[in-house]
Coordinates of C-alpha atoms and ligand atoms in Angstrom, one line a residue:
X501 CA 28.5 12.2 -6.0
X502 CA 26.2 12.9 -3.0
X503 CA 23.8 15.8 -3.3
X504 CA 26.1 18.7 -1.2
X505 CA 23.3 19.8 1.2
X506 CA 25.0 23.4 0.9
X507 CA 24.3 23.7 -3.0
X508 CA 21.2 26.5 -2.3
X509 CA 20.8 28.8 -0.2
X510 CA 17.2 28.9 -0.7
X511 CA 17.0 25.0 0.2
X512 CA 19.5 25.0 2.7
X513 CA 17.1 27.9 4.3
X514 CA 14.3 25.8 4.1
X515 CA 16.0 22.9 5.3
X516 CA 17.0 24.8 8.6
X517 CA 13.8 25.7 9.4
X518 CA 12.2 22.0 8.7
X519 CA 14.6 20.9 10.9
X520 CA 13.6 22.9 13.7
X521 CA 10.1 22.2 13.8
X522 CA 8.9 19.2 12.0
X523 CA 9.7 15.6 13.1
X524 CA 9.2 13.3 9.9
X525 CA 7.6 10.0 9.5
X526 CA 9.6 6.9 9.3
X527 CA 12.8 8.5 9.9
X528 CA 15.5 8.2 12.6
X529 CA 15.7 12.3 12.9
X530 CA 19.2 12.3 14.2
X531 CA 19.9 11.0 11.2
X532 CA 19.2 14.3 9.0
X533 CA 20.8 16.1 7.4
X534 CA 24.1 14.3 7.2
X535 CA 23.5 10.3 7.0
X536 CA 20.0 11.5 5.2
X537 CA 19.2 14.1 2.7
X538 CA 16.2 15.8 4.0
X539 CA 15.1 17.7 0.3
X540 CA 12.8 20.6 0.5
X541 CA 10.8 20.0 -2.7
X542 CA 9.2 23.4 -4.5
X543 CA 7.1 22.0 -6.9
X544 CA 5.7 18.9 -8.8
X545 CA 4.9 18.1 -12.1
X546 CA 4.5 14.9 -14.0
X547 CA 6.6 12.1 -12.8
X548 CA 9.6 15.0 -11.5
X549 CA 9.6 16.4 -8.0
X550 CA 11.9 19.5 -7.9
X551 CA 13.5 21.0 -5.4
X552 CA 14.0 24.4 -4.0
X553 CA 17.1 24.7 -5.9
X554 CA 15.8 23.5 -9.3
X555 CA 17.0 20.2 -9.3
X556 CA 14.5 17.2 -10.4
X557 CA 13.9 14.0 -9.2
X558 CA 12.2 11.1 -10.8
X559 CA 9.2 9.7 -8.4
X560 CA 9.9 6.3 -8.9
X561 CA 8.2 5.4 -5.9
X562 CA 5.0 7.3 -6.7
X563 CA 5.8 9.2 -3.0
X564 CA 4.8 6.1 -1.0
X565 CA 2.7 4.6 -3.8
X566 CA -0.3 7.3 -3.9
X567 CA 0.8 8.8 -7.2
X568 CA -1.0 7.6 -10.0
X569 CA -1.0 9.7 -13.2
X570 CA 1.6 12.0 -11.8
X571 CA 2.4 15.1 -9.6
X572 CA 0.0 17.9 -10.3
X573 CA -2.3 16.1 -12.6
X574 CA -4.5 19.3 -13.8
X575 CA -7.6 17.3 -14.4
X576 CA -7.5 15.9 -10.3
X577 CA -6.3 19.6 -9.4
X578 CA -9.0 21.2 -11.1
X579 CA -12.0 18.7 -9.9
X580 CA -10.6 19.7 -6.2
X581 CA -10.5 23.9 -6.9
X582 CA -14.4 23.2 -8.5
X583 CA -15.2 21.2 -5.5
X584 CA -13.9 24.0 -3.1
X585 CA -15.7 26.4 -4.6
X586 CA -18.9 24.4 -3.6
X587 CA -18.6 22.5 -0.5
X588 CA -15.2 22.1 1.5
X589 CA -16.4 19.7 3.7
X590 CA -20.0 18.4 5.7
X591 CA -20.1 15.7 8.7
X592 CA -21.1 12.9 6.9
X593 CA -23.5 12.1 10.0
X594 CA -26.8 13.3 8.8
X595 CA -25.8 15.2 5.9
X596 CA -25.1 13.8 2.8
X597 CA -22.9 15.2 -0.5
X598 CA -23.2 14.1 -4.5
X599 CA -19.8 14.0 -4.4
X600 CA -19.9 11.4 -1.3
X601 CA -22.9 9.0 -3.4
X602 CA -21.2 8.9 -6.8
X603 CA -17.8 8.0 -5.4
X604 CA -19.9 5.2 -3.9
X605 CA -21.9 4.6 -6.8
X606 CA -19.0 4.1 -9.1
X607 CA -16.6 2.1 -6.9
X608 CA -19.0 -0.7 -6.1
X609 CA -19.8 -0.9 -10.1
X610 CA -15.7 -1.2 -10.0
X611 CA -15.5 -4.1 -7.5
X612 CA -14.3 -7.3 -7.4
X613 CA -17.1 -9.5 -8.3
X614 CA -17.5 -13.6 -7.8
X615 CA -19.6 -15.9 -9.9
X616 CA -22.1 -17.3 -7.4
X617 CA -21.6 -14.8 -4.2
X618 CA -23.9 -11.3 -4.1
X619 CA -22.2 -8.1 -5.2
X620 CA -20.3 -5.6 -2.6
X621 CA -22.9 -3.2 -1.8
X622 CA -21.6 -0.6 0.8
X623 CA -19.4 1.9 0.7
X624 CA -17.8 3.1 4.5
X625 CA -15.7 5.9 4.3
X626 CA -12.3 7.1 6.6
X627 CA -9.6 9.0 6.1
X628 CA -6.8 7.4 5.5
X629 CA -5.5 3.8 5.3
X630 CA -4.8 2.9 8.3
X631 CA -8.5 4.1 9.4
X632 CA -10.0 1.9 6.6
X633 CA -7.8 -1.2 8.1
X634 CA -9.2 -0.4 12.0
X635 CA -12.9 0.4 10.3
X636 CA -13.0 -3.4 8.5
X637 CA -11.4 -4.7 11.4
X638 CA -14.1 -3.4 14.1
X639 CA -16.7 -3.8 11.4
X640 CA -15.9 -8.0 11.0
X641 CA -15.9 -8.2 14.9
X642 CA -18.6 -6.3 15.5
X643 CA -21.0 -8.7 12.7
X644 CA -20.3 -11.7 14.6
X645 CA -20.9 -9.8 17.8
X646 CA -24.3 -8.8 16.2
X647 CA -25.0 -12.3 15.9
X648 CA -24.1 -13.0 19.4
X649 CA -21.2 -15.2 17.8
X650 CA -18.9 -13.2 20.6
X651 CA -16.3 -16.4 21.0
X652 CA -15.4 -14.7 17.5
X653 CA -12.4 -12.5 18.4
X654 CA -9.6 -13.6 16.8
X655 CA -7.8 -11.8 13.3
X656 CA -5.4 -13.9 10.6
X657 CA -3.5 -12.0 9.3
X658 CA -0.1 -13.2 7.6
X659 CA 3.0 -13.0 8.3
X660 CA 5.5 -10.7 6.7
X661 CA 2.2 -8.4 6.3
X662 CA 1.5 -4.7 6.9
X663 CA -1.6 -2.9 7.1
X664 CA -0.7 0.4 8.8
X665 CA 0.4 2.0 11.8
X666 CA -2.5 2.8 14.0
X667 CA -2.2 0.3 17.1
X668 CA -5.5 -2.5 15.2
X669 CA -3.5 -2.2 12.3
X670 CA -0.2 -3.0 13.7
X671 CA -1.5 -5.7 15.7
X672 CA -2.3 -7.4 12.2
X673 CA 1.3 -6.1 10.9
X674 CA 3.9 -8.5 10.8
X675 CA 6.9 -6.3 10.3
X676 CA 9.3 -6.3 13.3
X677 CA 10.5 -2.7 12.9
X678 CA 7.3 -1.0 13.2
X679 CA 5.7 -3.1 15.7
X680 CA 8.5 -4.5 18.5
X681 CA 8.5 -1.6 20.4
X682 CA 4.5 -1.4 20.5
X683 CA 4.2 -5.0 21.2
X684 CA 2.8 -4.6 24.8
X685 CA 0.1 -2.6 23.2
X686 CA -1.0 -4.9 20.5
X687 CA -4.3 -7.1 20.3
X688 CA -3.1 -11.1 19.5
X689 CA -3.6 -11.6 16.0
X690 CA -2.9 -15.1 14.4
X691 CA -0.1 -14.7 11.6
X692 CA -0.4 -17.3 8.9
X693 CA 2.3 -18.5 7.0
X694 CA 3.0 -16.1 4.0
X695 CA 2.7 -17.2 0.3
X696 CA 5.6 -15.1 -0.6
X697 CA 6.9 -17.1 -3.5
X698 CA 10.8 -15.5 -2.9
X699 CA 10.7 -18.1 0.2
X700 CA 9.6 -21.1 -1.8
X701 CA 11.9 -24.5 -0.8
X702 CA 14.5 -25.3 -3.7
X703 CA 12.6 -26.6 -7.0
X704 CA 9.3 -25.7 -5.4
X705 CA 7.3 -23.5 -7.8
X706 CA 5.2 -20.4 -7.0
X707 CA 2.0 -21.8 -6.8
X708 CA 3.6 -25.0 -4.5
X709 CA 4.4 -22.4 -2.0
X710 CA 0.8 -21.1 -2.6
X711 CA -0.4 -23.8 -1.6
X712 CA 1.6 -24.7 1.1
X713 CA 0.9 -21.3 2.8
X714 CA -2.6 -22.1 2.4
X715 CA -2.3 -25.6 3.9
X716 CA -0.9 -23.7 6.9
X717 CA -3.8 -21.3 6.9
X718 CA -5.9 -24.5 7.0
X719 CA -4.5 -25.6 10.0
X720 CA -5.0 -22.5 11.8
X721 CA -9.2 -22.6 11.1
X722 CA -9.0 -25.9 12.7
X723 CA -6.8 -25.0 15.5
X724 CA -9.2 -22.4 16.2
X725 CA -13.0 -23.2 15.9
X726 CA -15.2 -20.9 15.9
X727 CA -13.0 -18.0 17.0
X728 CA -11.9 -16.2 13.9
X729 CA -13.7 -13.3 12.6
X730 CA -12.0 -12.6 9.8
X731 CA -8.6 -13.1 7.8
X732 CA -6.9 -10.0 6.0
X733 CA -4.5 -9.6 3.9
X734 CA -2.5 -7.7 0.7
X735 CA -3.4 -9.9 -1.9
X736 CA -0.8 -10.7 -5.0
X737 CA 1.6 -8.4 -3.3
X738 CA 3.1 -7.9 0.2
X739 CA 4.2 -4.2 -0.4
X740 CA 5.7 -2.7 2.5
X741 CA 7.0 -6.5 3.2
X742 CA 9.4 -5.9 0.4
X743 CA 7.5 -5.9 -2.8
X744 CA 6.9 -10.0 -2.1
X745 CA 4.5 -11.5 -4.5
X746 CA 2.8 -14.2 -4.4
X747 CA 0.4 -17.1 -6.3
X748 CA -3.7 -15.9 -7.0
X749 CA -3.9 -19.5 -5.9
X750 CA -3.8 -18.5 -2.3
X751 CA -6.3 -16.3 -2.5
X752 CA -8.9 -18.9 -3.8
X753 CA -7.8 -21.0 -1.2
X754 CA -8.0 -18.4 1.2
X755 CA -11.6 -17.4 0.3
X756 CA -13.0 -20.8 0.1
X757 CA -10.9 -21.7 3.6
X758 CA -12.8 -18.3 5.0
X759 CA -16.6 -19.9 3.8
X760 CA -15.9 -22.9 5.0
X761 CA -15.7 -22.0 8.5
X762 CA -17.6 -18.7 8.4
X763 CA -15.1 -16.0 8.4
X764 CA -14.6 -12.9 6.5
X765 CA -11.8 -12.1 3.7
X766 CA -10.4 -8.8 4.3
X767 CA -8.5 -7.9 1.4
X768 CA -6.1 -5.0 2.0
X769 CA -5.9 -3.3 -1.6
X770 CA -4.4 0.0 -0.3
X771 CA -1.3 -0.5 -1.9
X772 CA -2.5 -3.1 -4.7
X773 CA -5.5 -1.1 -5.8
X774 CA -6.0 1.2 -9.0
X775 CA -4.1 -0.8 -10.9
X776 CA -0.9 -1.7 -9.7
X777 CA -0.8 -5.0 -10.3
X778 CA -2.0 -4.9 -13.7
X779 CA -5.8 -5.4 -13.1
X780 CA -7.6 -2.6 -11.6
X781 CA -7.7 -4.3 -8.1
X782 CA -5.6 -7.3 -7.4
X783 CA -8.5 -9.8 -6.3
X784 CA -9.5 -9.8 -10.2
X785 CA -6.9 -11.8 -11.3
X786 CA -7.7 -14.8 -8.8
X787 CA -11.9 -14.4 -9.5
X788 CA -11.9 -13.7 -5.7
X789 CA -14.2 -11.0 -4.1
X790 CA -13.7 -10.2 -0.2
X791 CA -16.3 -9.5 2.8
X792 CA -14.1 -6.4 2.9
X793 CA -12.1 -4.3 0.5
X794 CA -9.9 -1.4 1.6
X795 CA -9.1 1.2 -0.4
X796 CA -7.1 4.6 -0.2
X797 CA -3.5 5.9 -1.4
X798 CA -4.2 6.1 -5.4
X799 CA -7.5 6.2 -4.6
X800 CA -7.2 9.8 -5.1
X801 CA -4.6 9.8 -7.8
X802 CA -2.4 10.9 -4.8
X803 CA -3.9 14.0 -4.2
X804 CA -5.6 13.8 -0.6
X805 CA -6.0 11.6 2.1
X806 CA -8.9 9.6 1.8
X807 CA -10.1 5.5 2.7
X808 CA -13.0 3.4 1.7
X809 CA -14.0 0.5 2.9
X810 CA -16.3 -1.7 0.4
X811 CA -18.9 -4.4 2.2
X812 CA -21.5 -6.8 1.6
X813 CA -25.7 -6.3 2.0
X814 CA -25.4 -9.2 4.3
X815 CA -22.8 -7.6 6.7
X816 CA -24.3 -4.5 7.0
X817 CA -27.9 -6.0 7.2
X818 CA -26.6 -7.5 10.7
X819 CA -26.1 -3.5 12.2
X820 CA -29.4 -2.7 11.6
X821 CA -31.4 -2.9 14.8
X822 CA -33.4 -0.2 17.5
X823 CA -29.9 -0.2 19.4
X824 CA -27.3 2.4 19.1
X825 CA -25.2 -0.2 20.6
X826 CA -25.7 -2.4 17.2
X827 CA -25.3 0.2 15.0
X828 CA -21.2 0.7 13.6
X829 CA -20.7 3.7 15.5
X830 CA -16.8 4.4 13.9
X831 CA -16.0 8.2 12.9
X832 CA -13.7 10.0 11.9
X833 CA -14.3 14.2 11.8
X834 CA -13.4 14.2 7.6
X835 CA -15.1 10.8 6.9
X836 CA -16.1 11.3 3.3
X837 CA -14.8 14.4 2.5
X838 CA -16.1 16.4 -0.4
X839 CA -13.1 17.8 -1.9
X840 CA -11.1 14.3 -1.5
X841 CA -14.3 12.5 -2.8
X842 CA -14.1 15.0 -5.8
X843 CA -10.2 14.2 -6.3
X844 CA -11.2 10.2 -6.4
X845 CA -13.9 11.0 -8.8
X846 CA -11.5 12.7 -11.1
X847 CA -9.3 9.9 -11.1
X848 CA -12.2 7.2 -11.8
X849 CA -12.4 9.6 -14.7
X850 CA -9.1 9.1 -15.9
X851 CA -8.8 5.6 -15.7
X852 CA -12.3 5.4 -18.3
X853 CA -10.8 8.4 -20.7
X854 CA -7.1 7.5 -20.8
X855 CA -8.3 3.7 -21.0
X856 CA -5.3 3.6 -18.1
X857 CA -5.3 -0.3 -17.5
X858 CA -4.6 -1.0 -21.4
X859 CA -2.0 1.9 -21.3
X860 CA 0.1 0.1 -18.1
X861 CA 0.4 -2.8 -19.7
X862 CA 2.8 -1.5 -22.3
X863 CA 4.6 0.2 -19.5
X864 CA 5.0 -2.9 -17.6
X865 CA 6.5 -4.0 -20.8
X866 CA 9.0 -1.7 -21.4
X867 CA 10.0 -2.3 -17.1
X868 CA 10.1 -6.0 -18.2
X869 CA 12.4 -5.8 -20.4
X870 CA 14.6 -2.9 -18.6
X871 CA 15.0 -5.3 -15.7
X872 CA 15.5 -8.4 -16.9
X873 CA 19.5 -7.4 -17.6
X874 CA 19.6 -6.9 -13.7
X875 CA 18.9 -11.1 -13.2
X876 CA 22.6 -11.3 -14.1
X877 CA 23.8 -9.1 -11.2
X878 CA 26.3 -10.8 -9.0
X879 CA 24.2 -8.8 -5.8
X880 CA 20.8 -9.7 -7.1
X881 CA 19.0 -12.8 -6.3
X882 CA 15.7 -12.2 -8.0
X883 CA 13.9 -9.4 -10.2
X884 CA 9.9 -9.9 -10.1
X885 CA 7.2 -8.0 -11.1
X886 CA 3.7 -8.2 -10.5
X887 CA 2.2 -5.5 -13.2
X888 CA 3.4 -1.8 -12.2
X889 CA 5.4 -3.2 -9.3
X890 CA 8.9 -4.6 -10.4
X891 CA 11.9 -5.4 -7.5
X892 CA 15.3 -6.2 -7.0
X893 CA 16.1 -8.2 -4.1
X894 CA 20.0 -7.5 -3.1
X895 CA 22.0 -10.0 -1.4
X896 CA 25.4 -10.6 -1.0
X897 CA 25.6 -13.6 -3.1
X898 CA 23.5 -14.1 -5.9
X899 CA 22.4 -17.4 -4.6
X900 CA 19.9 -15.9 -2.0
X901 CA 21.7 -17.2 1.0
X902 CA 23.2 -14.9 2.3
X903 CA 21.4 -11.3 2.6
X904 CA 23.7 -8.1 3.9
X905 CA 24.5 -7.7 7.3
X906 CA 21.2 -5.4 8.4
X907 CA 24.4 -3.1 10.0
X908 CA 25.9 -2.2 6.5
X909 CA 22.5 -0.4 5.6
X910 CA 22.7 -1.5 1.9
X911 CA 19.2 0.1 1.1
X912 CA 20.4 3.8 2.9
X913 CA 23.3 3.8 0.3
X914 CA 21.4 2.8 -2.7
X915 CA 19.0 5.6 -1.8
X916 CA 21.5 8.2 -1.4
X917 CA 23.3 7.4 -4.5
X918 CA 20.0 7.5 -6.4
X919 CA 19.4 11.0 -5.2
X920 CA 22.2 11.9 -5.9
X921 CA 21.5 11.3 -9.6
X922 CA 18.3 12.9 -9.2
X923 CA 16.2 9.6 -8.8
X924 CA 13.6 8.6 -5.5
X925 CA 14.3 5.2 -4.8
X926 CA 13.8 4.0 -1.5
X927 CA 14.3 0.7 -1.0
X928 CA 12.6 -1.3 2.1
X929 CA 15.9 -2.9 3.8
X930 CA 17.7 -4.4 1.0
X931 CA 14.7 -4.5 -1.7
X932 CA 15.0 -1.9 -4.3
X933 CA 11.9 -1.4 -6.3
X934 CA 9.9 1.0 -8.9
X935 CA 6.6 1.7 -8.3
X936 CA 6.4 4.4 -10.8
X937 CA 3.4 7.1 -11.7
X938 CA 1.7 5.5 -14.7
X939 CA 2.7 8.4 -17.0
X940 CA 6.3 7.5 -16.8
X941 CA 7.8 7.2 -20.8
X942 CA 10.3 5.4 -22.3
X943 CA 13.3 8.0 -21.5
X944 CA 12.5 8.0 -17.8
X945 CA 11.6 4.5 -17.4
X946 CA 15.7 4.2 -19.4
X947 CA 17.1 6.6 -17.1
X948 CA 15.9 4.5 -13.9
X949 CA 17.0 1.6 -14.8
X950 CA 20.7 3.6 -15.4
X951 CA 20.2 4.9 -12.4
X952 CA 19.2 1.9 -11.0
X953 CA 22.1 -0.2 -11.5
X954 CA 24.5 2.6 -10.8
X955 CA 22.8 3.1 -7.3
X956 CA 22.9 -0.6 -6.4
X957 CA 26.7 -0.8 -7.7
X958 CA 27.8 2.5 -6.0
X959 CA 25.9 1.1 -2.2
X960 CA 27.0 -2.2 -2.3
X961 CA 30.7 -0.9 -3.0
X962 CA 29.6 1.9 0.1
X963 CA 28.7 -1.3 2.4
Ligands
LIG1162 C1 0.1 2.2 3.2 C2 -0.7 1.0 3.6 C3 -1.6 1.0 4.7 C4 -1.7 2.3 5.6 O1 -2.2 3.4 4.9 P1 -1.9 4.8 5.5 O2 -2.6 5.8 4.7 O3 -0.4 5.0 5.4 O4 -2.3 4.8 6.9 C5 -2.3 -0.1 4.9 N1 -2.2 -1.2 4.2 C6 -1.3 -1.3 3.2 C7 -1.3 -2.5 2.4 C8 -0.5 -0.2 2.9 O5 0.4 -0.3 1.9

């Protein structure tokens, strides 16, 4: 059933000359073409990618969750080709762009708010995630260095984590594949324990193991007095940690844990943002607001690269001084570009018009109900879903003891039997998830979870 590599000519051209010159993210390259499709893809429209031969594959991972409305979405497309018509791009030092202000403008009016706590004010920008991680990073050191605080040097971050691969945002990652090797490199963060409810003890609920994370976050401020800056994290949702969620519990005790001894939230909403979770940002649903919120991926529907990084009056207040040296001196050459700034605008747009939010939660519905036969599995030892997000965590005995050896490479078979039937998923080790574009229907969302179960069946009999 594997897609023959050899089916097009035209592809099989293509592929040739990829494989020649371009070394691809994430991927052991010795392992294309044979272990790993490598898919020249043509075109894309709606929730379909399609390949140089014709044949279509259903995003189900929203190409690495920066698809929101799906692939060529004309109204994002079109805001870009007006923008470029207008202004491509500006340095952002100096000069200024509408575009640039009303992103701004309408993203803090979006924010997370608290009862009691004064509204996000600021808007920096970068140019991708990882950027926005290293730009709240330096930015929460750099306050407290402002304030001559300087024994303030040390990040939380928790464990099972990920923020990006830049070498800040790794040192705050907690995955063991992309960081080992860059160890020696890395700046000492403190990892916290993670709320990830999938670890929970026997009989212990969600919101125990909330709570017992946060204990352990507790401990951590008092082991540590006065040095933490700042503690960051992906709240509801540990994304690239394999889809874990987690209680909003921990992230009221989080925030009040950070007030209490004077340290910013960071609250990673790359991935969580723009409503995957079911709330347009993922802090809503626990009445938290950060220090720091960092966005990018949907920001611009999928379209371009782009970060922001939302802040407070009061943190920014403490830059402003005669001194260069003071001031937040952070660049990057496309910081704020115009055409990505127009793309993000667009896709504010479409979350007011197509009243998005209230859309997805008839979609999540109809995923609900699609996954729920897979609790039965005898290889599956928990479906979850947080909003847009649902996962299957494959093990090889339903009783979550005992995962697959790493060697058997589960998650590499359930992706190639799921391309093979024309379907992207791509599981992270043995978690299998959908992440869909939000203008998935009923007939694709059926087909997925066909292809789904087929996938998981036909690599676990593969392992
Ligand atoms: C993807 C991701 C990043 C990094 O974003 P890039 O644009 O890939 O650099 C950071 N944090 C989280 C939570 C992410 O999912």
């Amino acid at each position: 059933m594997l897609a023959d590599p050899a089916s097009s000519p035209l592809a099989e051209q293509w592929r040739q000359r990829d494989l020649s010159v371009v070394w691809h993210p994430c991927t052991q390259m010795r392992e294309h073409p044979h272990t790993l499709p490598l898919i020249p893809i043509a075109r894309g429209e709606g929730a379909w990618l399609i390949g140089h031969d014709g044949r279509h594959y259903l995003d189900a991972v929203s190409s690495w969750w920066t698809n929101l409305f799906g692939h060529t979405e004309p109204r994002i497309g079109a805001a870009i080709a007006r923008q470029a018509t207008c202004l491509e791009q500006v340095m952002l030092a100096g000069f200024s762009h509408e575009p640039a202000i009303t992103l701004a403008e309408r993203l803090l009016a979006l924010a997370p708010r608290q009862p009691g706590r004064a509204p996000l004010t600021k808007v920096f920008y970068a140019d991708n995630g990882s950027a926005g991680v290293e730009v709240a990073l330096k930015m929460a050191f750099h306050y407290f260095h402002n304030r001559g605080e300087t024994g303030r040097t040390r990040f939380v971050a928790l464990e099972n984590g990920y923020h990006g691969e830049t070498l800040g945002a790794l040192a705050v990652g907690d995955i063991p594949l992309y960081r080992r090797v860059y160890a020696p490199l890395l700046a000492e963060a403190l990892f916290a324990p993670s709320p990830d409810a999938y670890q929970a003890a026997p009989g212990q609920t969600a919101a125990g193991r909330a709570q017992q994370a946060a204990d352990g976050l507790a401990d951590l401020f008092e082991r540590h007095p006065g040095q933490i800056c700042a503690v960051i994290l992906e709240p509801l949702l540990q994304c690239a940690g394999g889809m874990r969620m987690h209680d909003p519990l921990y992230l009221k005790r989080a925030r009040e844990l950070c007030d209490a001894h004077g340290a910013f939230l960071i609250a990673d909403e790359i991935a969580t943002g723009f409503g995957r979770t079911g709330t347009l940002f993922a802090c809503e649903q626990a009445g938290v607001m950060p220090d720091l919120l960092c966005l990018s991926k949907g920001l611009t529907g999928g379209f371009l690269p782009l970060s922001a990084v939302l802040t407070t009056q009061r943190l920014y207040d403490a830059f402003l001084d005669d001194s260069r040296e003071r001031a937040f001196l952070h660049s990057h050459s496309y910081t704020g570009n115009p055409l990505a700034c127009a793309a993000a605008l667009a896709t504010l747009d479409i979350f007011a018009s197509d009243d998005v939010i209230a859309r997805n939660r008839g979609t999540a519905g109809v995923m609900r109900e699609l996954a729920a036969p897979f609790t039965d599995h005898p290889h599956i030892a928990d479906v979850r879903q947080t909003g847009m997000v649902v996962a299957f965590e494959l093990a090889r005995d339903s009783d979550r003891t005992t995962p697959f050896p790493a060697s058997a490479r589960v998650g590499l078979h359930v992706y190639r039997a799921a391309l093979a039937r024309g379907v992207v998923l791509r599981p992270l080790g043995d978690v299998v998830y959908w992440m869909p574009p939000y203008c998935i229907d009923d007939a694709q969302l059926a087909l997925l979870a066909q292809t789904t179960l087929a996938a998981i069946n036909e690599g676990i009999a593969c392992a």
